[in-house]
XYZ file of C-alpha atoms in Angstrom:
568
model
C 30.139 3.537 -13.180
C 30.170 -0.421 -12.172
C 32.272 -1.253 -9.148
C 33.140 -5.101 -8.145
C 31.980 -5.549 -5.049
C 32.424 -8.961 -3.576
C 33.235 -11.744 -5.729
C 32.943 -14.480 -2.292
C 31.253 -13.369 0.810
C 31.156 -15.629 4.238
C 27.827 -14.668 6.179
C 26.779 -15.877 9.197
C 25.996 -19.580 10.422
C 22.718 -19.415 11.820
C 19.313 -20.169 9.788
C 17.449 -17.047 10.456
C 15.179 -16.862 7.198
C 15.496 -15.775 4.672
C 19.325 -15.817 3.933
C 19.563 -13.588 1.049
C 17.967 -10.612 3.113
C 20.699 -11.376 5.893
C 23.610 -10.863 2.705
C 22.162 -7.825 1.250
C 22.080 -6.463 4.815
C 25.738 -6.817 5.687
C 26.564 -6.502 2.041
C 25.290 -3.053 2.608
C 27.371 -2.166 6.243
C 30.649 -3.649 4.239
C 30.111 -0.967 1.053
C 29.685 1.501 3.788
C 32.830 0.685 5.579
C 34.878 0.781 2.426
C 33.233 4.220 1.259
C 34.439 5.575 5.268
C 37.690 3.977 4.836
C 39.468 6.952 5.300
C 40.305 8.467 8.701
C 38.091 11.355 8.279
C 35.105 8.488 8.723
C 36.945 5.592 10.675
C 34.080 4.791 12.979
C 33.652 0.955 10.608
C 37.117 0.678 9.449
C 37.898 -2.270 11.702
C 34.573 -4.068 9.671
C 36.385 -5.737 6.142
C 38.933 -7.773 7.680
C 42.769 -8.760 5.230
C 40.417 -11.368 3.342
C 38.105 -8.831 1.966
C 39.441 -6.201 -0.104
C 36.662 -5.225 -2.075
C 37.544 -3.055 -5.269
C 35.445 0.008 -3.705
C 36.294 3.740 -3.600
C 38.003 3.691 -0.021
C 37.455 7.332 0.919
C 33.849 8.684 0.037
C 35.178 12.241 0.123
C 36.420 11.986 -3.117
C 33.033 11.598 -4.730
C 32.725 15.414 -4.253
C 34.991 15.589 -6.953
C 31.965 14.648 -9.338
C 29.427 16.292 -7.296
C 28.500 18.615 -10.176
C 29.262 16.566 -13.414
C 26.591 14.155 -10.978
C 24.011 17.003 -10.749
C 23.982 17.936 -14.362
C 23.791 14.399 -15.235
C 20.450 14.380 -13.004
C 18.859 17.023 -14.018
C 18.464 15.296 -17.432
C 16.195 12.661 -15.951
C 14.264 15.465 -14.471
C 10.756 15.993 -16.466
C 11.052 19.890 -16.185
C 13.045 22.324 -14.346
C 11.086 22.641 -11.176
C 11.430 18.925 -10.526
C 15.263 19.321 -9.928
C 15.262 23.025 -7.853
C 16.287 22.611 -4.505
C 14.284 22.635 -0.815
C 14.196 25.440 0.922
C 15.065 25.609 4.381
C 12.344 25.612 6.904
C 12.029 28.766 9.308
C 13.953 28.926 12.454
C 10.510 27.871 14.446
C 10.880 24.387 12.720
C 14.488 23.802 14.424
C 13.082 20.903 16.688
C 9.550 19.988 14.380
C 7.754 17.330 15.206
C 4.672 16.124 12.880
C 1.763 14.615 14.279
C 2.163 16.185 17.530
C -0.211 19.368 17.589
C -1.648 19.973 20.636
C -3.483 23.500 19.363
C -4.629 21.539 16.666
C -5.872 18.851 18.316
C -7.813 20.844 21.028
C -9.866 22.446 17.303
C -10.546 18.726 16.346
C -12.398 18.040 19.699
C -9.551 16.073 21.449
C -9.397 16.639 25.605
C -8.945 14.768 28.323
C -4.814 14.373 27.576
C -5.493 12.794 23.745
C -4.718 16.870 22.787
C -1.067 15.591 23.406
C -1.393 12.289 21.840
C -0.471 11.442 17.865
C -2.912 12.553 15.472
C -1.591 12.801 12.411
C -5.137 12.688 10.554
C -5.400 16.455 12.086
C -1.504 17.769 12.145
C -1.728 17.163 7.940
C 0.861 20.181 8.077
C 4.226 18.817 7.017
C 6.551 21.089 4.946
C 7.773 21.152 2.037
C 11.389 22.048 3.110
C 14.358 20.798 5.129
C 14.661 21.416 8.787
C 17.822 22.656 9.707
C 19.742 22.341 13.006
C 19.792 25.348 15.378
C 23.154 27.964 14.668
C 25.238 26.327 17.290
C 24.420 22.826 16.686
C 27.442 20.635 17.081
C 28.149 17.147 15.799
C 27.759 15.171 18.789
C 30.536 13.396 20.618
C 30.958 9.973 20.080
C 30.289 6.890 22.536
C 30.707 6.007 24.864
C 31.674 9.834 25.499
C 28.538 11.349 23.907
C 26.489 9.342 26.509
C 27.574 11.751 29.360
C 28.207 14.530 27.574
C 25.857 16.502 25.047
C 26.062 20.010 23.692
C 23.360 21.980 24.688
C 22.405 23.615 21.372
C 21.601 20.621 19.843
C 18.399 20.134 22.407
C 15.221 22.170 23.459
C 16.370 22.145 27.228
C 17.406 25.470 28.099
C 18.581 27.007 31.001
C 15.038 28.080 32.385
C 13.489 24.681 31.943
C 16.574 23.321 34.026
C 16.273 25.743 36.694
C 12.288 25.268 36.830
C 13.076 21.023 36.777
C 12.930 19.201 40.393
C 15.931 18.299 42.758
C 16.560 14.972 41.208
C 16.627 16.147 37.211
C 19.622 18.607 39.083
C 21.287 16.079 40.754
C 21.911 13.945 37.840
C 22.471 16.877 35.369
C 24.707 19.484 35.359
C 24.258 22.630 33.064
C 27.606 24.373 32.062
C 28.023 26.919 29.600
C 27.625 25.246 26.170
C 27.263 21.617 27.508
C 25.515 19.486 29.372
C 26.615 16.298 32.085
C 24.857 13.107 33.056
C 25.983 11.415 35.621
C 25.517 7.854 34.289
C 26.752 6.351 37.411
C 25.319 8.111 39.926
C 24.523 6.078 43.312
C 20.798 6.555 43.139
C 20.251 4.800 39.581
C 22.810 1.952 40.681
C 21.283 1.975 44.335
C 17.761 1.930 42.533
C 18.796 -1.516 39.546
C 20.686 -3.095 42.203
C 17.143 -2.632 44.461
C 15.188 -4.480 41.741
C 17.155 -7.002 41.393
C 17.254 -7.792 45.029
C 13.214 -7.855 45.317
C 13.468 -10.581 42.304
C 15.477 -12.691 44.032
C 18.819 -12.126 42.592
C 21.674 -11.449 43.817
C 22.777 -8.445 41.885
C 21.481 -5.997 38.971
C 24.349 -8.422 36.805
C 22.307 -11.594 37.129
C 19.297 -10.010 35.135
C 20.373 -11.789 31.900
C 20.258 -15.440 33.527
C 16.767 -14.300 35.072
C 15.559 -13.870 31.539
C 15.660 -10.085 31.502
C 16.761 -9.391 28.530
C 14.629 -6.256 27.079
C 13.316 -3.386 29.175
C 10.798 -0.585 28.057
C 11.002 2.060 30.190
C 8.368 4.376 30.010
C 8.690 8.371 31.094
C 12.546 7.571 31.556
C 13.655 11.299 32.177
C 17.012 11.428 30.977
C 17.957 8.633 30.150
C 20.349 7.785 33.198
C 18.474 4.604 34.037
C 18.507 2.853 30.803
C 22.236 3.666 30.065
C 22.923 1.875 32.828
C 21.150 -0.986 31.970
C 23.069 -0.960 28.411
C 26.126 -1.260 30.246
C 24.706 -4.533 31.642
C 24.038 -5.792 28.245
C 20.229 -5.446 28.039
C 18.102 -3.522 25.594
C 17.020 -0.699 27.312
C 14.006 1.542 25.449
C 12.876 5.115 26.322
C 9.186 5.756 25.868
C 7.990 9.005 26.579
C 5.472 11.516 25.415
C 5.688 14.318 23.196
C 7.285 17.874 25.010
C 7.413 21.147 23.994
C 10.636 21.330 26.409
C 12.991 19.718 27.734
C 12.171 16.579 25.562
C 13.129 13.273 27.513
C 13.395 11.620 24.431
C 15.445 13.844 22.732
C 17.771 14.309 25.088
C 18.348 10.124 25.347
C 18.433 9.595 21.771
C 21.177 12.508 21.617
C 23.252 10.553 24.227
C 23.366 7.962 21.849
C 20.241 5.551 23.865
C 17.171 3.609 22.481
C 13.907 6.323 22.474
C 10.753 6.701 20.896
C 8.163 9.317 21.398
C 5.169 7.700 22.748
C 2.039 7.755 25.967
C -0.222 5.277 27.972
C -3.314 7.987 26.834
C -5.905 6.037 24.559
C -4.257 4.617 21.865
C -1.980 1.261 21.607
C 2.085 1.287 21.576
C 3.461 0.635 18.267
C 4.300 -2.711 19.556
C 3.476 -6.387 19.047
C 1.987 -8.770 22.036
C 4.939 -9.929 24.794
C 7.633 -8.058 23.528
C 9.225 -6.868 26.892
C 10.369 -8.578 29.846
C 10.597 -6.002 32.114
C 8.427 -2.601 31.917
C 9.746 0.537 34.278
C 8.439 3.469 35.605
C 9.786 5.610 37.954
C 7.762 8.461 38.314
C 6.851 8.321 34.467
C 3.425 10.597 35.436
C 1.328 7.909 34.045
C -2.230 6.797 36.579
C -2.093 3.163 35.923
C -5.321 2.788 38.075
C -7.251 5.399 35.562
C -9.596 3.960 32.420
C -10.450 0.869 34.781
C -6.990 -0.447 34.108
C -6.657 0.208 30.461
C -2.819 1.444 30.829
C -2.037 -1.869 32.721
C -3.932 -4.168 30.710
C -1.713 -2.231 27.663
C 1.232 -2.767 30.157
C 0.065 -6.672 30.152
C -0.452 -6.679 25.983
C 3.179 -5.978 25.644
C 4.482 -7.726 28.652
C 5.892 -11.352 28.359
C 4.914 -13.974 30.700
C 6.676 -14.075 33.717
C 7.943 -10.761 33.046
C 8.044 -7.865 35.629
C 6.576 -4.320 36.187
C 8.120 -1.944 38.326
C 6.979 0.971 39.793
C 8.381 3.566 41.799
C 7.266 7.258 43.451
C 3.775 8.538 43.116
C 2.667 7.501 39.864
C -0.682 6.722 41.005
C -3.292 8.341 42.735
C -3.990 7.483 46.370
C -7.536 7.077 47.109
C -6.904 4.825 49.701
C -3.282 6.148 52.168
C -1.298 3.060 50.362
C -0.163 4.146 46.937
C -0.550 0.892 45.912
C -4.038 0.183 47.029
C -6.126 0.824 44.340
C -4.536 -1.201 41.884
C -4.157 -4.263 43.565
C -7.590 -5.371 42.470
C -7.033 -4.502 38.659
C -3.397 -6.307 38.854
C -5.003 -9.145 40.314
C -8.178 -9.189 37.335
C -4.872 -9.620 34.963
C -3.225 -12.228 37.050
C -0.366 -9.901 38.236
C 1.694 -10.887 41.410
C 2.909 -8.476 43.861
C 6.415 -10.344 44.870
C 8.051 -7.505 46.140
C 7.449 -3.958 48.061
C 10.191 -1.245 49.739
C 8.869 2.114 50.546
C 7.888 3.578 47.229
C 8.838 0.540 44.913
C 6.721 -2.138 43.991
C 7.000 -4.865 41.840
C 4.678 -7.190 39.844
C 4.772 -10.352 38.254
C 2.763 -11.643 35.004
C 1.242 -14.856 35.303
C 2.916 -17.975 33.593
C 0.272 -19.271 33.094
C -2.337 -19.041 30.473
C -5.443 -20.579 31.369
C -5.466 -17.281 34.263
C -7.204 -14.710 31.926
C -8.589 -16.919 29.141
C -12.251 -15.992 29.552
C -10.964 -12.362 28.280
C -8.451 -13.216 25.514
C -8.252 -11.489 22.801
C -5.160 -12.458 20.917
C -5.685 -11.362 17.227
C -2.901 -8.809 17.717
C -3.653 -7.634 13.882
C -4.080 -3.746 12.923
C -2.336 -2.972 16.406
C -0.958 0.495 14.874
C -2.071 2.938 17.227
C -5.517 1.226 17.877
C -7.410 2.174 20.667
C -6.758 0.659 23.847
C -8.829 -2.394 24.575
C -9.939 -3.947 28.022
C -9.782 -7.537 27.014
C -6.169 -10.003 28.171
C -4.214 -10.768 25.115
C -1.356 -12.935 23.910
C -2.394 -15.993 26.081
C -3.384 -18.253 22.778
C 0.063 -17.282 21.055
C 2.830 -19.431 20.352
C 5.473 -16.988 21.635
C 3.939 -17.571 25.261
C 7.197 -18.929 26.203
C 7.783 -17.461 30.068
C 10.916 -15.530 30.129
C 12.809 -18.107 32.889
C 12.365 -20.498 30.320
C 14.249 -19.413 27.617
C 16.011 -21.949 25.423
C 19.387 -21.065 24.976
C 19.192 -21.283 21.228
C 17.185 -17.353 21.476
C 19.032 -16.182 23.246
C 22.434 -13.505 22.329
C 25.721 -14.185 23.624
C 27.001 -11.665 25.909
C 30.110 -11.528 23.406
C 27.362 -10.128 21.300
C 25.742 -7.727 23.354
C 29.534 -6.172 24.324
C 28.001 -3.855 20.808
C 25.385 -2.046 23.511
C 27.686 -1.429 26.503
C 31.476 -0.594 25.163
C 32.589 0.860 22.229
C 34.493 -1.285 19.338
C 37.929 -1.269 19.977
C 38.636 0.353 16.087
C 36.028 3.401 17.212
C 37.845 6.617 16.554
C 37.845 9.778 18.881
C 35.391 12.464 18.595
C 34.418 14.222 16.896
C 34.972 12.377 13.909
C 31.811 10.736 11.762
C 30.327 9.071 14.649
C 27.400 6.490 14.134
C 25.872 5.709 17.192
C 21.903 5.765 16.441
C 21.156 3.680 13.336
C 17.957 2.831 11.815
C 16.383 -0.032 9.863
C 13.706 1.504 7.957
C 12.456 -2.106 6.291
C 14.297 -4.231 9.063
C 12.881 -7.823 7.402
C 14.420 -10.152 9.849
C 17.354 -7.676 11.924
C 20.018 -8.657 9.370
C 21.431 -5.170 9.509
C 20.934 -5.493 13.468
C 23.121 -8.927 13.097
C 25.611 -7.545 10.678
C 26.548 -4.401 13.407
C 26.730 -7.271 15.923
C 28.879 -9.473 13.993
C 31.205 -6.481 13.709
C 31.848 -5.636 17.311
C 30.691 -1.699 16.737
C 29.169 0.573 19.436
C 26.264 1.367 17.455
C 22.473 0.306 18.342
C 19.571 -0.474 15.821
C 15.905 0.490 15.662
C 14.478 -2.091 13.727
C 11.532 -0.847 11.721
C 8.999 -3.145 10.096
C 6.842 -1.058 8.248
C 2.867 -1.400 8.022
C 1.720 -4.182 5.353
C 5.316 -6.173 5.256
C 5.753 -9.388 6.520
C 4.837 -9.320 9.979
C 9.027 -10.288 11.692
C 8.671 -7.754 14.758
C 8.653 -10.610 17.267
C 11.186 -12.447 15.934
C 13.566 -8.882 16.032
C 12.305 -8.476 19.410
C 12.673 -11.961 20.291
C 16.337 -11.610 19.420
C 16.655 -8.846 22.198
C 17.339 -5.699 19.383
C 15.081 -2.968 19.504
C 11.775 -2.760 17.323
C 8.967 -0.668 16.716
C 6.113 -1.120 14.040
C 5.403 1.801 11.366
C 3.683 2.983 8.675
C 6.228 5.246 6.452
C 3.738 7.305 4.907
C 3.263 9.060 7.986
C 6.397 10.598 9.777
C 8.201 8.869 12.424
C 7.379 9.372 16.510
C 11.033 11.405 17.167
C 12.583 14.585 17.161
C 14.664 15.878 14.238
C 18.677 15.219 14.055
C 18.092 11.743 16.742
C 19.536 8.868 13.767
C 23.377 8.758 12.569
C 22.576 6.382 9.872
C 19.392 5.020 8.075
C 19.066 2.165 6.298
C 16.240 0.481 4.060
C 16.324 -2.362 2.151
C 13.268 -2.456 -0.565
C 11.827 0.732 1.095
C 11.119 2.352 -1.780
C 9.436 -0.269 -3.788
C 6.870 -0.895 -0.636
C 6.512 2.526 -0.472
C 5.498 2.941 -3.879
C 3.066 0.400 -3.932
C 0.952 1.672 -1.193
C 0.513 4.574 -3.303
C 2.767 6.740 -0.708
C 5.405 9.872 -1.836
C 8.922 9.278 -1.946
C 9.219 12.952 -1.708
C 7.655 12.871 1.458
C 9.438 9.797 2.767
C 13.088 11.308 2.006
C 11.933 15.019 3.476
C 11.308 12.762 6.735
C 14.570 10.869 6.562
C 16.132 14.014 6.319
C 14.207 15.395 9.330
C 15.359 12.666 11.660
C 19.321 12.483 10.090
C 21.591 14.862 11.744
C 23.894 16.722 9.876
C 27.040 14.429 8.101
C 24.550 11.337 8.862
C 24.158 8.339 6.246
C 21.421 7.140 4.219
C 22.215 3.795 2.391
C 19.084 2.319 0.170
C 18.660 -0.662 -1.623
C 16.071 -1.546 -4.414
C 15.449 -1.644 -7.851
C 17.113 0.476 -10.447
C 14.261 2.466 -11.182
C 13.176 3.181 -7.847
C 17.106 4.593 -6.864
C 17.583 6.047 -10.024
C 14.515 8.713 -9.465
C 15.846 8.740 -5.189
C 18.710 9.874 -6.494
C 17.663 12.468 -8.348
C 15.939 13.765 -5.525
C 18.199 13.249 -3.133
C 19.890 15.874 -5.384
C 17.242 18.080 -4.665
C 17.653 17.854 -0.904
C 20.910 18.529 -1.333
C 22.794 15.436 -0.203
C 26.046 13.766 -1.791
C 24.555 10.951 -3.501
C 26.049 7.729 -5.211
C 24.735 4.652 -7.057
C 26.688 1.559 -6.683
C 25.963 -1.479 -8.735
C 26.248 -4.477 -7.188
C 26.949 -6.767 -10.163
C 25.622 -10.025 -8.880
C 23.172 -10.454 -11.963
C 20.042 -8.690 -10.556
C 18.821 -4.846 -11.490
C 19.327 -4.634 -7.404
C 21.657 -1.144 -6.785
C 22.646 0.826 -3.830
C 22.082 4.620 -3.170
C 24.680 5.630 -0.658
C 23.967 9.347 0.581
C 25.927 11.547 2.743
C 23.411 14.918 4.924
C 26.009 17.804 4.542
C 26.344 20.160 7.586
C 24.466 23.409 5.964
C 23.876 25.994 8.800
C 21.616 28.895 7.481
């Protein structure tokens, strides 16, 4: 069935290249808007203003009504019956499955020393065949900027023992109830402990970050997540990195309060990140020994660190051979050409060099195959063009806060829970952060990992340079999170890139569906070959699925797909 879209579309007035990737991006958040135009799914209805009324089905429901007529017509594309039967469900052990992340495994393949709790995906070659479902009390969580303070407990691995067994402070900004569980987001210690930071940089407040040129922050080992939502609601990009847990996962339970996360460790291995991408990294008792490995962690710390930028540490996240906790890695910060500028009890803070002549007898700035390569001992990123120190910012890169309103507040069109909330989106084939621009440009509460997968064109500094969130991947492995963390996935020529590496789409979707929660999105653009056969088995993991033809000459279609809440 052929549906007009858009017969005149405005986009936006910058130049950031290439344009036509920017209009299939927001093409695609305006066909989802008018498919959730119904009150049922009003968290975009405030998107297509009076002056577009695109000739789209307005309520999405009503495709059930040709759910089966669809499925009959898909099975005839099918090359035998077993290529349209339906997944299985995984067993009840899967609930919370992470691949890659195989620490009995690992231990068999020779890996000690902490890399037992590291990725290895070469050894953990284990993933299913079958869909895993959500635990029997899973809820749909609560939407922002509720769902930030408020989670039900079901839908995470924390249970009441591993809250009981946690320290004083994990207590003191949680609180356990029956079925839910509390963050206090603006508890005294994490604005006592921002507003402390900004003080030892000179500022006068923890609101005078942006104008210092903090824009991004990784924080690494960031609990639960209290310390980065606040930052959000001072307009910068806040990102959770933390290692894989059995329990009480501290990226699960950010992602499912609606906050940047990404499983990931300082262990042996490179972040999935390009050189200077941060202006700030943060730990605060994040477990890591900065001073092991000769330095390795900070000189990774350094890779990823722009110039000028800050670290800052705080508690007892390195070990004292020497009565000052900061002692012995004053020599290895100084090797790098770090600054101490600031010190108060257990917080210290760092500053990267400006300049790059400092470290350029170690440089090594080919920042190529940087995909969880070991770590490396040599100073990088001195040589590239992006070494732009953070205080000197033009204001042409930078966001306006009018922009940024997106991280902090919700829109003012955002419905009340439960609703279909869509808080975590992802960009599985971000390109340039079009999708990224398009949420922006419509004033919702929703936040984007940008995803630029392994052999594209290399854009992740340019996302990251915009101040979105960005990670580099290669999608015929699974992705570093825990199942149920994304409300909405997008790709835009996925499929296609997929299929020339030689990679399975079975396996891709079986992932996507891993990391969707229940009533989350998928919407796909490609080639009407590649959807046509997604579709089919989409089928077969038993979402709603619809092709939409965009009738602006090209064999270019979207596959909009709705996860249905199936508890088993």
């Amino acid at each position: 069935m052929r549906t007009p879209l858009f017969n005149k579309l405005s986009l936006f007035s910058g130049t950031r290249p290439p344009r036509n990737w920017l209009l299939l991006c927001l093409v695609s958040v305006f066909v989802l808007v008018a498919l959730l135009g119904s009150s049922s799914s009003g968290a975009f209805d405030s998107v297509v203003t009076a002056s577009l009324k695109p000739e789209v089905y307005t309520n999405y429901r009503r495709l059930k009504e040709q759910a089966a007529s669809d499925y009959f017509e898909l099975k005839s594309y099918s090359s035998g019956s077993s290529n349209s039967k339906e997944f299985w469900f995984c067993g009840k052990e899967r609930e919370h499955y992470v691949p890659c992340y195989n620490v009995s495994a690992n231990l068999l393949a020779g890996f000690k020393d902490g890399e037992e709790f590291d990725r290895h995906c070469e050894v953990s070659q284990d993933q299913p065949y079958c869909l895993v479902r959500p635990p029997r009390d899973y809820k749909t969580p609560l939407s922002w900027p509720v769902g930030r303070d408020v989670i039900w407990n079901a839908n995470v691995k924390l249970g009441k023992d591993e809250f009981l067994s946690s320290g004083s402070m994990t207590k003191r900004l949680m609180l356990l109830e029956e079925n839910q569980i509390s963050f206090h987001s603006d508890d005294g210690f994490v604005k006592d402990h921002t507003r402390q930071i900004a003080e030892m940089i000179g500022l006068g407040s923890d609101a005078e970050f942006w104008q210092a040129g903090v824009r991004t922050v990784l924080d690494i080992g960031c609990g639960f997540g209290s310390f980065g939502a606040h930052l959000l609601s001072l307009k910068l990009m806040a990102v959770c990195v933390a290692a894989y847990e059995l329990t009480g996962s501290q990226v699960q339970l950010s992602l499912e309060r609606g906050l940047p996360a990404i499983i990931g460790n300082f262990i042996s291995r490179k972040l999935p990140f390009p050189l200077l991408s941060y202006d700030m990294v943060h730990c605060a008792q994040c477990g890591v020994l900065w001073d092991k490995k000769d330095g390795l962690f900070l000189i990774e710390a350094d890779r990823i660190l722009k110039p000028g930028g800050y670290f800052v540490l705080h508690g007892t996240s390195l070990s004292t051979k020497k009565g000052s906790m900061a002692s012995p890695i004053e020599e290895l910060a100084q090797n790098i050409c770090w600054k101490l500028i600031a010190q108060q009890e257990e917080t210290f803070i760092w500053q990267k060099t400006t300049e790059a002549q400092c470290a350029s007898s170690r440089d090594g700035d080919a920042d190529l195959q940087l995909y969880y390569q070991p770590l490396e001992s040599c100073i990088a990123g001195t040589a590239s063009k992006r070494w732009v120190p953070i205080q000197n910012r033009s204001s042409s890169s930078r966001i306006s806060p009018a922009e940024l309103e997106i991280y902090g507040k919700p829109g003012d069109e955002d419905p009340l829970p439960p609703y279909n909330m869509i808080r975590n989106v992802m960009d599985m084939n971000a390109r340039y952060g079009g999708l990224n621009s398009a949420f922006l440009e419509a004033g919702k509460s929703a936040w984007v990992m940008n995803v630029v997968p392994i052999g594209a064109r290399d854009s992740l500094p340019l996302i990251l340079d915009q101040g979105f969130a960005g990670v580099l991947h290669d999608w015929c492995e699974p992705f570093p999170t825990y199942p149920r963390t994304y409300d909405m996935l997008h790709a835009n020529g996925l499929l296609s890139h997929v299929i020339s590496k030689g990679c399975s789409i079975t396996n891709l979707l079986l992932e996507m569906d891993r990391i969707l929660r229940p009533e989350g999105w998928v919407v796909l653009s490609d080639k009407l070959g590649a959807i046509e056969n997604t579709r089919m088995m989409a089928t077969q993991i038993r979402w709603e699925a619809r092709v939409i033809d965009l009738e602006n000459g090209s064999d270019q279609r979207l596959l909009v797909c709705q996860k249905p809440f199936v508890r088993k």
